[in-house]
Coordinates of C-alpha atoms in Angstrom, one line a residue:
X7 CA -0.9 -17.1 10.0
X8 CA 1.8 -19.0 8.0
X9 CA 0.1 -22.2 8.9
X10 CA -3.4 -20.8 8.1
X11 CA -2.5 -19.2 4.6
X12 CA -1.3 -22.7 3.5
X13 CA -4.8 -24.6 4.6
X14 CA -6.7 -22.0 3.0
X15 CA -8.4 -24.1 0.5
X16 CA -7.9 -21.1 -2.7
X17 CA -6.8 -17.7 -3.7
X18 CA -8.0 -16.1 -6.5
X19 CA -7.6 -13.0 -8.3
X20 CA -8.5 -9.9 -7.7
X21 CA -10.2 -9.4 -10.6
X22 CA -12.0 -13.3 -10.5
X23 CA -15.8 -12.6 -10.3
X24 CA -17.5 -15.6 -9.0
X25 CA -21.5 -14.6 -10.6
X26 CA -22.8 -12.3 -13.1
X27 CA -22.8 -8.9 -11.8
X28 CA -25.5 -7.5 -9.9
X29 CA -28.1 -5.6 -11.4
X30 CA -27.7 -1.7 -11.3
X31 CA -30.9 -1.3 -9.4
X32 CA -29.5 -2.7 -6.2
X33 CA -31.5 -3.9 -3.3
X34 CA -35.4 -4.2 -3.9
X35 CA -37.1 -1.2 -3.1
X36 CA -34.0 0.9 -4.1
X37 CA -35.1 3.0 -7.5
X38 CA -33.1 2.6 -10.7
X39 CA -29.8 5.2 -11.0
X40 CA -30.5 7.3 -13.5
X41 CA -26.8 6.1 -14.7
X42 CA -26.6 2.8 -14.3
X43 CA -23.8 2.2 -16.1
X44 CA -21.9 3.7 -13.5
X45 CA -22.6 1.4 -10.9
X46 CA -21.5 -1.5 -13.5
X47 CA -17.9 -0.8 -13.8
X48 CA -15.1 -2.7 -12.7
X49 CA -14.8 -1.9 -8.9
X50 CA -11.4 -0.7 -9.1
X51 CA -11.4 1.1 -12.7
X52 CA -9.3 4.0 -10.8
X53 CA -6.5 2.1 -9.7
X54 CA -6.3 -0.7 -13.0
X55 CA -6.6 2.1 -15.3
X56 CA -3.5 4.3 -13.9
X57 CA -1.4 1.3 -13.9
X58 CA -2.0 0.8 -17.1
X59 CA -1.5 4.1 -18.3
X60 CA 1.6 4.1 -16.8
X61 CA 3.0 0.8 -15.8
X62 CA 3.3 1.5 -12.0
X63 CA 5.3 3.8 -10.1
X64 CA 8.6 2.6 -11.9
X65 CA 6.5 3.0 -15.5
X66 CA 7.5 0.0 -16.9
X67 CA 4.6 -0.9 -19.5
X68 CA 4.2 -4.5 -20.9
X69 CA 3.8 -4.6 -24.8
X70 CA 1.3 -7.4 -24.4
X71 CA -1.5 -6.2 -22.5
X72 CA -2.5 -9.8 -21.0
X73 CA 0.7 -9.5 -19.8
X74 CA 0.3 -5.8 -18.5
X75 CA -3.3 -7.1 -16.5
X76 CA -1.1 -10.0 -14.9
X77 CA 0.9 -7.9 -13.1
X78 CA -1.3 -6.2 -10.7
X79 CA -3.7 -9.5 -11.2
X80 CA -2.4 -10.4 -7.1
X81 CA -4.5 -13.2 -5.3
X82 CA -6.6 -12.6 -2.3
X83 CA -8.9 -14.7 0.2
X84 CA -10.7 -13.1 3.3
X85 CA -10.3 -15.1 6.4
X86 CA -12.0 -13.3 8.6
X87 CA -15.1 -10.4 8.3
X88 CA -17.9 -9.2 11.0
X89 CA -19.4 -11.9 12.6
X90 CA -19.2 -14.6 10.1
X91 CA -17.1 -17.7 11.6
X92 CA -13.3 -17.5 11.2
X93 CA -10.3 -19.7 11.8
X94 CA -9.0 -19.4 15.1
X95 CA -6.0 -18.0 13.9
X96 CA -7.9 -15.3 12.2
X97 CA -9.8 -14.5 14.7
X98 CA -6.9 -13.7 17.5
X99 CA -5.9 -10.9 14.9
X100 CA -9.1 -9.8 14.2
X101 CA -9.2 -8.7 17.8
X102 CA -5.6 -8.0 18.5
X103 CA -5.3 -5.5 21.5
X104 CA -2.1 -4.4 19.8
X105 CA -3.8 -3.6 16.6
X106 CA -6.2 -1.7 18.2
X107 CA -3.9 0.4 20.4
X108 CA -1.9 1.0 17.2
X109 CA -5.4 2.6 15.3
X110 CA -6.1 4.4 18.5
X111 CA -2.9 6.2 18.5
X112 CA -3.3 6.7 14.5
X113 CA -6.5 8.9 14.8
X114 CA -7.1 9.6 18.1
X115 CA -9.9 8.1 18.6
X116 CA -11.2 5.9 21.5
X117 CA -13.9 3.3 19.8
X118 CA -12.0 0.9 17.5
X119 CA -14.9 -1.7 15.3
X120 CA -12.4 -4.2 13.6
X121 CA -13.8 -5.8 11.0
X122 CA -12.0 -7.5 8.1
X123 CA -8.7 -9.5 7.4
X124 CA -8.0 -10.6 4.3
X125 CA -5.3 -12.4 2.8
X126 CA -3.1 -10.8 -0.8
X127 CA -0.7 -13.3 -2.2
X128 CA 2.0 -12.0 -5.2
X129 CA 3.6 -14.2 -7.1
X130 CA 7.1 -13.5 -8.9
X131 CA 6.3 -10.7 -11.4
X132 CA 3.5 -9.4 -9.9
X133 CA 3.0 -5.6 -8.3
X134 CA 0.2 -4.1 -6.8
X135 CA 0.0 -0.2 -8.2
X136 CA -0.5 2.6 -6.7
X137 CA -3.6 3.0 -5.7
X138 CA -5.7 4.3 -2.3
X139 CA -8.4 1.9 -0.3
X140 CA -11.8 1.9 -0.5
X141 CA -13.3 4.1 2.0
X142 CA -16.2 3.6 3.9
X143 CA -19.3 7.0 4.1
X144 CA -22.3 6.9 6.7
X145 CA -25.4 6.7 4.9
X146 CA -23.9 5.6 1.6
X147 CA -25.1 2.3 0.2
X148 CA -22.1 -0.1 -0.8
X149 CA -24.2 -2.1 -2.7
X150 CA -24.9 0.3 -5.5
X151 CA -22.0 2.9 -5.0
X152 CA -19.1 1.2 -6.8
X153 CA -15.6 1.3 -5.1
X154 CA -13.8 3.1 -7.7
X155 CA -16.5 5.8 -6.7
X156 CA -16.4 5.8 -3.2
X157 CA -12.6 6.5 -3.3
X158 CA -13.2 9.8 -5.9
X159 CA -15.7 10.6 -3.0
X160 CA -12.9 10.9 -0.8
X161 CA -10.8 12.5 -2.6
X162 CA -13.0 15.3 -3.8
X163 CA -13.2 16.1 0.1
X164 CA -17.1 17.0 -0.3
X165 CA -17.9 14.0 1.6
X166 CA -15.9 14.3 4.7
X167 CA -18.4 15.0 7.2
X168 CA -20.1 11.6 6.3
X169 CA -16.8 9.8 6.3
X170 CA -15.6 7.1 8.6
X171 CA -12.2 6.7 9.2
X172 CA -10.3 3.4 8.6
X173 CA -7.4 2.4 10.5
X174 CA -5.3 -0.2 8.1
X175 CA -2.6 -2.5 9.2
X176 CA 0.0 -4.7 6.5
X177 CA 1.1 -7.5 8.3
X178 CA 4.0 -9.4 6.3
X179 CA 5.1 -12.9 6.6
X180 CA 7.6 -15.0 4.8
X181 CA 11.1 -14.1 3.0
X182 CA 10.1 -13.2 -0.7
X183 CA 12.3 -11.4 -2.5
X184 CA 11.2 -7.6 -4.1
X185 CA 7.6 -6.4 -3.0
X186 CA 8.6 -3.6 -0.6
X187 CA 5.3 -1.9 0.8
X188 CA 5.6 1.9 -1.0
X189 CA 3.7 4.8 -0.1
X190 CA 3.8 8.5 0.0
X191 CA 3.0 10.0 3.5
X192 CA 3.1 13.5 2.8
X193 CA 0.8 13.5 -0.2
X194 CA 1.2 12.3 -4.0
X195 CA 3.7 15.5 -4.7
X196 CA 6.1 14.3 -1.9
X197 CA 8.6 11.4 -1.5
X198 CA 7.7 7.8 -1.5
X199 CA 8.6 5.9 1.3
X200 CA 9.8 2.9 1.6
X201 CA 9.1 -0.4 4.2
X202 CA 11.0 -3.4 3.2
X203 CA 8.8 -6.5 4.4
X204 CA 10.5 -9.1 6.8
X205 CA 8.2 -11.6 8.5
X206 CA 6.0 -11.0 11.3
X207 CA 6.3 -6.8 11.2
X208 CA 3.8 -4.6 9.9
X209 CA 2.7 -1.1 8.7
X210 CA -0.2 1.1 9.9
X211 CA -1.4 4.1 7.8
X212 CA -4.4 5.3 6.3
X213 CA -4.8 3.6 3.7
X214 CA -7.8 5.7 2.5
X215 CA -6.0 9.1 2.0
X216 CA -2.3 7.7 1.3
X217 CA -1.0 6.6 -2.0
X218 CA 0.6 3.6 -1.4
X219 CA 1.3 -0.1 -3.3
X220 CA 4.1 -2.7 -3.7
X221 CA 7.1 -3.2 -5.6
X222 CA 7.3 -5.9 -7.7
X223 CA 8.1 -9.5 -6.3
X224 CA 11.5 -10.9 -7.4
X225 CA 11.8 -13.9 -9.5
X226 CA 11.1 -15.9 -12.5
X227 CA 7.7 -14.2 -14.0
X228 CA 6.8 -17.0 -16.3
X229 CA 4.0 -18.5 -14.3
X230 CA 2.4 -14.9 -14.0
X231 CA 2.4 -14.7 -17.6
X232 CA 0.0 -18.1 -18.5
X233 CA -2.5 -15.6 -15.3
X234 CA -6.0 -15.6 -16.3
X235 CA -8.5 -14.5 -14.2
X236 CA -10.6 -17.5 -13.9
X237 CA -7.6 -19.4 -12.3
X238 CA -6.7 -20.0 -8.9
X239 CA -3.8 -20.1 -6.6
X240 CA -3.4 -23.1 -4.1
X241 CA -0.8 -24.9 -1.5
X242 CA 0.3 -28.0 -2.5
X243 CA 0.7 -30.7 0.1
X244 CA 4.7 -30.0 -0.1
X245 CA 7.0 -26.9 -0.2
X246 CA 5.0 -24.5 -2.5
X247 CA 2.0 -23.3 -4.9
X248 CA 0.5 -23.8 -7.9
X249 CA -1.3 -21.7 -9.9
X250 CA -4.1 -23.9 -11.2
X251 CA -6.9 -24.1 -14.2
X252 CA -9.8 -26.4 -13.2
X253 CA -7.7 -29.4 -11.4
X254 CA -4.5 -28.8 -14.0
X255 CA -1.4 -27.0 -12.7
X256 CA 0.1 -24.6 -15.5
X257 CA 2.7 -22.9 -12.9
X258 CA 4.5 -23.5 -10.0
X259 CA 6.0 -21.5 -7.2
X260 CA 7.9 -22.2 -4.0
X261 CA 7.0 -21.2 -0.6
X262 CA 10.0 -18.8 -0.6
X263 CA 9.0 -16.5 -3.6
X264 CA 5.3 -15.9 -2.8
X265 CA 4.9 -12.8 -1.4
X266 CA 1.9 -13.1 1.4
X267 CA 0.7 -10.5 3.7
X268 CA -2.6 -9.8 6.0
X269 CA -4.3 -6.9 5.8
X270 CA -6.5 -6.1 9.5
X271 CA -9.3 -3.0 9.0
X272 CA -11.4 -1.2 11.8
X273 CA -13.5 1.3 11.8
X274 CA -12.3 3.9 13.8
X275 CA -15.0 6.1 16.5
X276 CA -14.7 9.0 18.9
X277 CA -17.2 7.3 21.6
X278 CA -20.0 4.9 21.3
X279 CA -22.5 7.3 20.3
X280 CA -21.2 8.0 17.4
X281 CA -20.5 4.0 16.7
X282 CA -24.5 3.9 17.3
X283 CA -25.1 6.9 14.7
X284 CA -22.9 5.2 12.0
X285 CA -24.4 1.9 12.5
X286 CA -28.2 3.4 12.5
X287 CA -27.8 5.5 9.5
X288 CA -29.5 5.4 6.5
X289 CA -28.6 4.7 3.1
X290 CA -29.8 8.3 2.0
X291 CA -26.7 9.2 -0.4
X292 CA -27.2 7.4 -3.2
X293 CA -25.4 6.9 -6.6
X294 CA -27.5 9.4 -8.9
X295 CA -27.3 11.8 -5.4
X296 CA -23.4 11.6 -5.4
X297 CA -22.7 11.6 -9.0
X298 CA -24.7 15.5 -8.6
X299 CA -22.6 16.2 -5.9
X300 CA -19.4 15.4 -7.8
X301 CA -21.0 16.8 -11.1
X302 CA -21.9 20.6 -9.5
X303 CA -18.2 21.0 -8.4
X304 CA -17.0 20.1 -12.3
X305 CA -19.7 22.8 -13.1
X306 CA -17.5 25.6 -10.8
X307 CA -13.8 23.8 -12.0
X308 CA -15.9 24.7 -15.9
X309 CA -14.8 20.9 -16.4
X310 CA -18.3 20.3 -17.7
X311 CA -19.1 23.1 -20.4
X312 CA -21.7 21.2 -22.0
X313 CA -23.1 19.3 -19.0
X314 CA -23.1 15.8 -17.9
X315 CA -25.8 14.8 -19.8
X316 CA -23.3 14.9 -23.1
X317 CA -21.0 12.4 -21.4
X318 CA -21.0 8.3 -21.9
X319 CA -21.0 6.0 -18.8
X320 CA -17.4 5.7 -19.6
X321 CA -16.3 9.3 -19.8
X322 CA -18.1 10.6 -16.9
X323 CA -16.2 8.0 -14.9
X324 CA -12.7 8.5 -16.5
X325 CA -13.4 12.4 -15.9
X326 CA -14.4 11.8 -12.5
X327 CA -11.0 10.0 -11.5
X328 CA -8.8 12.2 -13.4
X329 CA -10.4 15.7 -11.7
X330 CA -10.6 14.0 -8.4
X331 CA -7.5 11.5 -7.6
X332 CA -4.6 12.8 -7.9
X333 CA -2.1 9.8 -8.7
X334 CA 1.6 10.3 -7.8
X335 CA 3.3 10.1 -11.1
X336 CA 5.6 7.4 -12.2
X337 CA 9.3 8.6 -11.8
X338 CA 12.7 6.9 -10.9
X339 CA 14.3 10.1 -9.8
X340 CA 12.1 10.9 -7.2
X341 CA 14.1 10.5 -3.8
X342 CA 12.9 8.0 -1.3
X343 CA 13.2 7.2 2.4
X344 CA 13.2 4.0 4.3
X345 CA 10.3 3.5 6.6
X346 CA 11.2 1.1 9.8
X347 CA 9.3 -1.6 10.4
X348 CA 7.2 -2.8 13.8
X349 CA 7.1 -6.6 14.9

């Protein structure tokens, strides 16, 4: 995987969009939301906007705010992803026997689907905030419900019943300094724990339902601070990266201080036929149909006294995370345990 990450001809960051986004309307055939705007924010508004309300679990907020984005700006590249071809390397961890024992002993279930890895790289400064994953709903069409919805879907818990469970496994690799794994596995009110990375061991949770992110990386943050989001993050043909514009280097970072880990995803079944139901459903749920789910339980919680209809885009979203996810709030003094880690 070591070998693989350094071929990999680019990283980029998480918030690098390589086209225009897609039109609100979605996939011919699939009417107009009656909110579009909805389906036109950022995909991660939930998680970007927290950290930068409150500067990440340790609430350390950047005066300047390119500086602020930088930090949780981390590189990613998918190496593997259903049945598209994959590095060889990829692939023997897409279909790890050991992965999948580990996801059937998470849920209980006996039908494991695997079907992502991806690559995150930090470099010195960087952190990724708190934040859960993006969960995945039968009958719910990814290509007009944005993932910053999705994940208020699962946290409102009126969605369960169409909810597919995701089995997530960290890999780490490498020796950088800082970036432990954090996350809080009895809820956002209880203690973080702790996993401090060393190469080739991993974490499994559900990374759906659990708080979790990663401390920042240790070193000299300079480079992070020239990030932009057009940039991109290569191997050089020595010892190290560089963060690049175009063809020109403006940073760069030896081997030893990126932080790199693989992330491995399956879907997670109690038998076949319900593998078969999942993969036959219908996209029947759709945005204006979940946003009057979510907006009928406001009504009861009297969050919406003068209706949805009053509301911006904008504030029905930011009203929408705030009622539904319940982010662990930035503290110091909050104790913490040490999690152990699995090679």
């Amino acid at each position: 995987m070591v070998e693989l990450s350094r071929r990999f001809r680019e990283y980029r960051p998480s918030s690098y969009r390589p086209a225009a986004r897609a039109s609100a309307a979605g996939p011919p055939g699939v009417p107009a939301p009656r909110r579009p705007g909805l389906a036109t924010l950022p995909g991660r508004v939930d998680a970007s906007r927290n950290f930068r309300r409150t500067g990440g679990r340790h609430g350390r907020i950047d005066r300047d705010p390119a500086t602020l984005a930088g930090r949780s700006n981390y590189f990613r590249a998918t190496y593997a992803q259903g049945s598209k071809t994959a590095p060889v390397a990829a692939q023997r961890v897409l279909h790890h026997e050991r992965l999948r024992e580990a996801a059937r002993a998470l849920y209980g279930r006996t039908v494991i689907d695997p079907y992502v890895v991806f690559a995150n790289l930090l470099i010195p400064g960087q952190e990724l905030g708190i934040h859960t994953d993006i969960p995945v709903f039968r009958g719910v069409n990814h290509q007009t419900v944005p993932s910053w919805l999705r994940v208020v879907m699962l946290h409102s818990g009126l969605f369960d019943d169409q909810r597919i469970p995701i089995a997530t496994v960290v890999l780490h690799f490498g020796e950088a300094r800082g970036g432990e794994f954090v996350f809080y596995p009895d809820g956002p009110g209880g203690p973080v724990a702790t996993h401090v990375p060393s190469h080739n061991s991993g974490v499994m949770i559900d990374a759906d339902s659990i708080f979790h992110g990663v401390d920042r990386v240790h070193g000299d943050d300079t480079g992070m601070r020239q990030l932009r989001s057009h940039m991109r993050l290569v191997h050089d043909d020595g010892d190290g990266w560089s963060l690049r514009d175009s063809h020109r280097s403006v940073a760069r970072f030896a081997s030893g201080d990126v932080r790199f880990s693989v992330s491995w995803k399956a879907r997670c079944f109690v038998d076949q036929s319900e593998q078969a139901a999942a993969s036959e459903a219908q996209s029947d749920l759709s945005l204006e149909a979940v946003v009057e789910r979510l907006t009928v339980d406001l009504r009861t919680r009297d969050r919406l006294p003068g209706g949805a209809d009053g509301l911006s885009e904008l504030e029905l979203a930011h009203l929408l995370i705030d009622e539904f996810v319940p982010f662990p709030p930035p503290t110091l003094s909050r104790p913490e345990s040490t999690a152990t880690a699995s090679s």
